[in-house]
mmCIF file of C-alpha atoms and ligand atoms in Angstrom:
data_model
loop_
_atom_site.group_PDB
_atom_site.id
_atom_site.type_symbol
_atom_site.label_atom_id
_atom_site.label_comp_id
_atom_site.label_asym_id
_atom_site.label_seq_id
_atom_site.Cartn_x
_atom_site.Cartn_y
_atom_site.Cartn_z
ATOM 1 C CA UNK A 1 -0.133 0.070 -0.027
ATOM 2 C CA UNK A 2 1.445 3.191 -1.018
ATOM 3 C CA UNK A 3 2.382 5.455 1.791
ATOM 4 C CA UNK A 4 0.150 8.965 2.485
ATOM 5 C CA UNK A 5 1.974 11.883 2.092
ATOM 6 C CA UNK A 6 1.023 15.316 3.279
ATOM 7 C CA UNK A 7 1.531 17.538 0.475
ATOM 8 C CA UNK A 8 3.291 20.742 0.980
ATOM 9 C CA UNK A 9 0.758 22.265 -1.136
ATOM 10 C CA UNK A 10 -2.205 21.357 0.959
ATOM 11 C CA UNK A 11 -0.123 22.403 4.127
ATOM 12 C CA UNK A 12 0.477 25.646 2.276
ATOM 13 C CA UNK A 13 -3.305 25.926 1.381
ATOM 14 C CA UNK A 14 -4.233 25.290 5.313
ATOM 15 C CA UNK A 15 -1.977 28.262 6.062
ATOM 16 C CA UNK A 16 -3.338 30.138 3.574
ATOM 17 C CA UNK A 17 -6.544 29.617 4.712
ATOM 18 C CA UNK A 18 -5.865 30.528 8.398
ATOM 19 C CA UNK A 19 -4.227 33.613 6.784
ATOM 20 C CA UNK A 20 -7.602 34.306 5.381
ATOM 21 C CA UNK A 21 -9.633 33.636 8.313
ATOM 22 C CA UNK A 22 -7.185 36.101 10.372
ATOM 23 C CA UNK A 23 -7.601 38.781 7.683
ATOM 24 C CA UNK A 24 -11.365 38.491 7.835
ATOM 25 C CA UNK A 25 -11.313 38.828 11.351
ATOM 26 C CA UNK A 26 -9.370 41.752 11.143
ATOM 27 C CA UNK A 27 -11.166 43.266 8.316
ATOM 28 C CA UNK A 28 -14.749 42.766 10.568
ATOM 29 C CA UNK A 29 -12.876 44.250 13.534
ATOM 30 C CA UNK A 30 -11.823 47.247 11.403
ATOM 31 C CA UNK A 31 -15.544 47.811 10.240
ATOM 32 C CA UNK A 32 -16.576 47.753 13.767
ATOM 33 C CA UNK A 33 -13.914 50.268 14.947
ATOM 34 C CA UNK A 34 -14.793 52.652 11.741
ATOM 35 C CA UNK A 35 -18.480 52.224 12.787
ATOM 36 C CA UNK A 36 -17.692 52.957 16.281
ATOM 37 C CA UNK A 37 -15.576 55.923 15.133
ATOM 38 C CA UNK A 38 -18.366 57.359 12.994
ATOM 39 C CA UNK A 39 -20.744 57.265 15.677
ATOM 40 C CA UNK A 40 -18.453 58.873 17.882
ATOM 41 C CA UNK A 41 -17.889 61.498 15.398
ATOM 42 C CA UNK A 42 -21.662 62.053 14.804
ATOM 43 C CA UNK A 43 -22.416 62.287 18.617
ATOM 44 C CA UNK A 44 -19.370 64.979 18.873
ATOM 45 C CA UNK A 45 -20.791 67.126 16.093
ATOM 46 C CA UNK A 46 -24.298 66.780 17.656
ATOM 47 C CA UNK A 47 -22.655 67.942 20.864
ATOM 48 C CA UNK A 48 -20.808 70.839 19.282
ATOM 49 C CA UNK A 49 -24.196 71.990 17.581
ATOM 50 C CA UNK A 50 -26.101 71.767 20.820
ATOM 51 C CA UNK A 51 -23.375 73.903 22.579
ATOM 52 C CA UNK A 52 -23.414 76.437 19.827
ATOM 53 C CA UNK A 53 -27.314 76.691 20.111
ATOM 54 C CA UNK A 54 -27.173 77.001 23.732
ATOM 55 C CA UNK A 55 -24.218 79.886 23.355
ATOM 56 C CA UNK A 56 -26.586 81.677 20.972
ATOM 57 C CA UNK A 57 -29.531 81.632 23.111
ATOM 58 C CA UNK A 58 -27.446 82.959 25.957
ATOM 59 C CA UNK A 59 -26.238 85.779 23.737
ATOM 60 C CA UNK A 60 -29.916 86.527 22.442
ATOM 61 C CA UNK A 61 -31.167 86.843 26.016
ATOM 62 C CA UNK A 62 -28.614 89.854 26.626
ATOM 63 C CA UNK A 63 -29.252 91.176 23.459
ATOM 64 C CA UNK A 64 -32.639 90.490 22.258
ATOM 65 C CA UNK A 65 -32.442 92.811 19.005
ATOM 66 C CA UNK A 66 -30.003 90.365 17.646
ATOM 67 C CA UNK A 67 -32.246 87.332 17.994
ATOM 68 C CA UNK A 68 -31.591 85.548 14.794
ATOM 69 C CA UNK A 69 -28.707 87.718 13.577
ATOM 70 C CA UNK A 70 -26.025 85.324 13.960
ATOM 71 C CA UNK A 71 -27.950 82.547 12.511
ATOM 72 C CA UNK A 72 -28.776 84.579 9.303
ATOM 73 C CA UNK A 73 -25.257 85.938 9.010
ATOM 74 C CA UNK A 74 -24.155 82.274 8.866
ATOM 75 C CA UNK A 75 -26.760 81.303 6.444
ATOM 76 C CA UNK A 76 -25.405 84.119 4.125
ATOM 77 C CA UNK A 77 -21.530 83.788 4.710
ATOM 78 C CA UNK A 78 -21.918 80.032 4.009
ATOM 79 C CA UNK A 79 -23.810 80.828 0.753
ATOM 80 C CA UNK A 80 -20.907 83.044 -0.200
ATOM 81 C CA UNK A 81 -18.528 80.611 0.623
ATOM 82 C CA UNK A 82 -20.003 77.924 -1.472
ATOM 83 C CA UNK A 83 -20.632 80.238 -4.131
ATOM 84 C CA UNK A 84 -16.894 81.092 -4.309
ATOM 85 C CA UNK A 85 -16.086 77.223 -4.408
ATOM 86 C CA UNK A 86 -14.187 77.538 -1.146
ATOM 87 C CA UNK A 87 -13.096 74.097 0.224
ATOM 88 C CA UNK A 88 -15.405 71.997 2.328
ATOM 89 C CA UNK A 89 -13.255 72.744 5.486
ATOM 90 C CA UNK A 90 -13.384 76.682 4.838
ATOM 91 C CA UNK A 91 -17.092 76.798 4.527
ATOM 92 C CA UNK A 92 -17.785 74.608 7.591
ATOM 93 C CA UNK A 93 -15.352 77.118 9.566
ATOM 94 C CA UNK A 94 -17.273 80.115 7.972
ATOM 95 C CA UNK A 95 -20.599 78.415 9.098
ATOM 96 C CA UNK A 96 -19.858 77.912 12.804
ATOM 97 C CA UNK A 97 -17.516 81.050 12.895
ATOM 98 C CA UNK A 98 -20.874 83.368 11.776
ATOM 99 C CA UNK A 99 -23.078 81.281 13.991
ATOM 100 C CA UNK A 100 -21.189 82.547 17.404
ATOM 101 C CA UNK A 101 -19.248 85.554 15.962
ATOM 102 C CA UNK A 102 -20.955 88.136 18.287
ATOM 103 C CA UNK A 103 -21.285 86.132 21.558
ATOM 104 C CA UNK A 104 -18.520 88.364 22.935
ATOM 105 C CA UNK A 105 -21.263 90.505 23.482
ATOM 106 C CA UNK A 106 -22.334 89.067 26.396
ATOM 107 C CA UNK A 107 -19.390 91.002 28.153
ATOM 108 C CA UNK A 108 -20.816 94.294 27.106
ATOM 109 C CA UNK A 109 -23.774 95.777 29.210
ATOM 110 C CA UNK A 110 -27.455 95.495 28.213
ATOM 111 C CA UNK A 111 -27.802 99.273 28.629
ATOM 112 C CA UNK A 112 -25.054 99.744 26.191
ATOM 113 C CA UNK A 113 -26.404 96.946 23.633
ATOM 114 C CA UNK A 114 -30.217 98.141 23.876
ATOM 115 C CA UNK A 115 -29.422 101.928 23.853
ATOM 116 C CA UNK A 116 -32.170 103.499 21.716
ATOM 117 C CA UNK A 117 -29.593 106.473 20.846
ATOM 118 C CA UNK A 118 -26.395 107.152 19.858
ATOM 119 C CA UNK A 119 -23.475 105.365 21.669
ATOM 120 C CA UNK A 120 -20.842 107.638 23.339
ATOM 121 C CA UNK A 121 -17.368 107.430 22.371
ATOM 122 C CA UNK A 122 -16.399 105.160 25.605
ATOM 123 C CA UNK A 123 -19.766 103.279 25.113
ATOM 124 C CA UNK A 124 -18.661 102.376 21.471
ATOM 125 C CA UNK A 125 -15.086 101.365 22.546
ATOM 126 C CA UNK A 126 -16.600 98.771 25.171
ATOM 127 C CA UNK A 127 -18.560 97.407 22.340
ATOM 128 C CA UNK A 128 -15.698 97.040 20.023
ATOM 129 C CA UNK A 129 -14.003 94.484 22.278
ATOM 130 C CA UNK A 130 -16.446 92.036 21.632
ATOM 131 C CA UNK A 131 -14.412 90.220 18.882
ATOM 132 C CA UNK A 132 -11.380 90.048 21.169
ATOM 133 C CA UNK A 133 -13.079 88.908 24.294
ATOM 134 C CA UNK A 134 -14.500 85.889 22.800
ATOM 135 C CA UNK A 135 -11.395 85.146 21.003
ATOM 136 C CA UNK A 136 -9.672 84.522 24.078
ATOM 137 C CA UNK A 137 -11.866 82.116 25.413
ATOM 138 C CA UNK A 138 -12.048 79.949 22.316
ATOM 139 C CA UNK A 139 -8.836 80.309 20.814
ATOM 140 C CA UNK A 140 -7.475 76.985 22.259
ATOM 141 C CA UNK A 141 -10.422 74.883 21.094
ATOM 142 C CA UNK A 142 -9.972 72.339 18.518
ATOM 143 C CA UNK A 143 -12.392 73.687 16.163
ATOM 144 C CA UNK A 144 -12.029 72.447 12.396
ATOM 145 C CA UNK A 145 -9.998 75.410 11.232
ATOM 146 C CA UNK A 146 -9.435 79.055 11.873
ATOM 147 C CA UNK A 147 -12.966 79.561 13.915
ATOM 148 C CA UNK A 148 -11.298 81.975 16.478
ATOM 149 C CA UNK A 149 -9.345 84.030 14.014
ATOM 150 C CA UNK A 150 -12.580 84.408 11.676
ATOM 151 C CA UNK A 151 -14.386 85.809 14.797
ATOM 152 C CA UNK A 152 -11.361 87.985 16.159
ATOM 153 C CA UNK A 153 -11.466 89.669 12.378
ATOM 154 C CA UNK A 154 -15.099 89.935 11.328
ATOM 155 C CA UNK A 155 -14.783 93.885 11.995
ATOM 156 C CA UNK A 156 -11.492 94.213 10.300
ATOM 157 C CA UNK A 157 -11.711 96.101 6.947
ATOM 158 C CA UNK A 158 -9.566 96.192 4.060
ATOM 159 C CA UNK A 159 -8.313 99.677 4.275
ATOM 160 C CA UNK A 160 -7.356 99.127 7.876
ATOM 161 C CA UNK A 161 -10.192 101.174 9.346
ATOM 162 C CA UNK A 162 -11.490 98.249 11.106
ATOM 163 C CA UNK A 163 -11.024 96.688 14.593
ATOM 164 C CA UNK A 164 -9.567 95.297 16.822
ATOM 165 C CA UNK A 165 -6.245 95.380 15.165
ATOM 166 C CA UNK A 166 -6.544 97.664 12.160
ATOM 167 C CA UNK A 167 -5.324 94.884 9.696
ATOM 168 C CA UNK A 168 -5.370 95.577 6.032
ATOM 169 C CA UNK A 169 -6.270 93.508 2.971
ATOM 170 C CA UNK A 170 -3.689 90.773 2.868
ATOM 171 C CA UNK A 171 -3.286 90.572 6.668
ATOM 172 C CA UNK A 172 -7.381 89.821 6.781
ATOM 173 C CA UNK A 173 -8.549 86.062 6.098
ATOM 174 C CA UNK A 174 -10.843 85.392 3.216
ATOM 175 C CA UNK A 175 -13.131 83.857 5.689
ATOM 176 C CA UNK A 176 -13.378 86.949 7.686
ATOM 177 C CA UNK A 177 -14.117 89.200 4.732
ATOM 178 C CA UNK A 178 -16.893 86.987 3.744
ATOM 179 C CA UNK A 179 -18.290 87.068 7.412
ATOM 180 C CA UNK A 180 -17.980 90.725 7.640
ATOM 181 C CA UNK A 181 -19.870 91.396 4.270
ATOM 182 C CA UNK A 182 -22.664 89.103 5.532
ATOM 183 C CA UNK A 183 -22.715 90.686 8.864
ATOM 184 C CA UNK A 184 -23.266 94.217 7.430
ATOM 185 C CA UNK A 185 -26.000 93.261 5.099
ATOM 186 C CA UNK A 186 -27.842 91.349 7.502
ATOM 187 C CA UNK A 187 -27.556 94.101 10.088
ATOM 188 C CA UNK A 188 -28.680 97.056 7.947
ATOM 189 C CA UNK A 189 -31.545 94.782 6.797
ATOM 190 C CA UNK A 190 -32.735 94.319 10.428
ATOM 191 C CA UNK A 191 -34.044 96.560 13.022
ATOM 192 C CA UNK A 192 -31.771 97.837 15.748
ATOM 193 C CA UNK A 193 -32.713 99.593 19.004
ATOM 194 C CA UNK A 194 -31.238 102.753 17.405
ATOM 195 C CA UNK A 195 -32.738 102.547 13.971
ATOM 196 C CA UNK A 196 -35.581 100.657 11.945
ATOM 197 C CA UNK A 197 -34.637 97.998 9.281
ATOM 198 C CA UNK A 198 -33.016 100.035 6.328
ATOM 199 C CA UNK A 199 -33.650 97.426 3.743
ATOM 200 C CA UNK A 200 -31.864 95.087 1.826
ATOM 201 C CA UNK A 201 -31.399 97.816 -1.220
ATOM 202 C CA UNK A 202 -29.409 99.964 1.411
ATOM 203 C CA UNK A 203 -27.450 97.370 2.441
ATOM 204 C CA UNK A 204 -26.189 96.316 -1.064
ATOM 205 C CA UNK A 205 -25.652 99.944 -1.806
ATOM 206 C CA UNK A 206 -23.252 100.246 1.240
ATOM 207 C CA UNK A 207 -21.486 97.353 0.328
ATOM 208 C CA UNK A 208 -21.228 98.482 -3.194
ATOM 209 C CA UNK A 209 -19.964 102.041 -2.373
ATOM 210 C CA UNK A 210 -17.261 100.575 -0.140
ATOM 211 C CA UNK A 211 -16.211 97.780 -2.458
ATOM 212 C CA UNK A 212 -12.348 97.688 -2.411
ATOM 213 C CA UNK A 213 -12.304 100.199 0.404
ATOM 214 C CA UNK A 214 -13.854 98.415 3.244
ATOM 215 C CA UNK A 215 -15.067 95.266 1.566
ATOM 216 C CA UNK A 216 -13.153 92.642 -0.582
ATOM 217 C CA UNK A 217 -14.537 92.983 -4.177
ATOM 218 C CA UNK A 218 -14.824 89.438 -4.994
ATOM 219 C CA UNK A 219 -16.848 89.055 -1.835
ATOM 220 C CA UNK A 220 -19.186 91.851 -2.630
ATOM 221 C CA UNK A 221 -19.792 90.798 -6.096
ATOM 222 C CA UNK A 222 -20.797 87.336 -4.985
ATOM 223 C CA UNK A 223 -22.988 88.536 -2.369
ATOM 224 C CA UNK A 224 -24.928 90.913 -4.645
ATOM 225 C CA UNK A 225 -25.292 87.948 -7.328
ATOM 226 C CA UNK A 226 -26.676 85.910 -4.579
ATOM 227 C CA UNK A 227 -29.210 88.401 -3.541
ATOM 228 C CA UNK A 228 -29.896 90.121 -6.635
ATOM 229 C CA UNK A 229 -29.648 87.137 -9.124
ATOM 230 C CA UNK A 230 -30.011 83.814 -7.525
ATOM 231 C CA UNK A 231 -32.617 84.636 -5.167
ATOM 232 C CA UNK A 232 -31.066 83.902 -1.968
ATOM 233 C CA UNK A 233 -33.571 84.107 0.878
ATOM 234 C CA UNK A 234 -32.824 84.073 4.823
ATOM 235 C CA UNK A 235 -34.347 80.868 6.188
ATOM 236 C CA UNK A 236 -36.928 81.647 8.845
ATOM 237 C CA UNK A 237 -35.445 81.526 12.536
ATOM 238 C CA UNK A 238 -37.938 79.871 14.534
ATOM 239 C CA UNK A 239 -38.965 77.457 17.130
ATOM 240 C CA UNK A 240 -38.520 74.694 14.972
ATOM 241 C CA UNK A 241 -34.748 76.005 13.874
ATOM 242 C CA UNK A 242 -31.873 73.949 15.753
ATOM 243 C CA UNK A 243 -30.533 77.579 16.771
HETATM 244 FE FE1 FE2 B 301 -19.614 91.740 15.790
#
């Protein structure tokens, strides 16, 4: 009777099967890990959005005239950024920064924020501290990108007349220029304690007149196109809105 030999091929096949098994386990483990990571990221994102919503509510309690202001600025700024084909990361940082750009105003006394008349120089100086105040609190938070810097720079103007640092054109982040234009347009289109809403025509006239002087020409052009030709409309900010 012939001796049965274990062929090296069969032994290799067994080894191969073992390896395939190991690989399958490792792939399953990787899949599970990816799923857990995805769930964790979704949870973090939800927590961030809820935190932002709470910060907005607190700021609005202090300054009721600006209810919805930051959310509307965020809607317009995000639309401008998308229209300018900025990267997803930049669009996201513009969205987050504009949602909370004025939170530093909680450090300004309510009587000043809600004053119906013209502010004195010292009152205005206090209001102008709001970008820096909030910047100091959030500069160490690991936001996607540059959120703190966008907030710090949203009142800078390209001829250097803005605040807090009087930065000029190249020194200002494009993201901050976008939030700055959206901020001006939304503010002029809304009622304030010291004046009625001025309307969209006046808001667009303001950015057109100061195009290249205070505001970035490309941002102004895209903003005007969005509002005049592309039918951009602010979404209603109400009870059902996340913010
Ligand atoms: Fe502001």
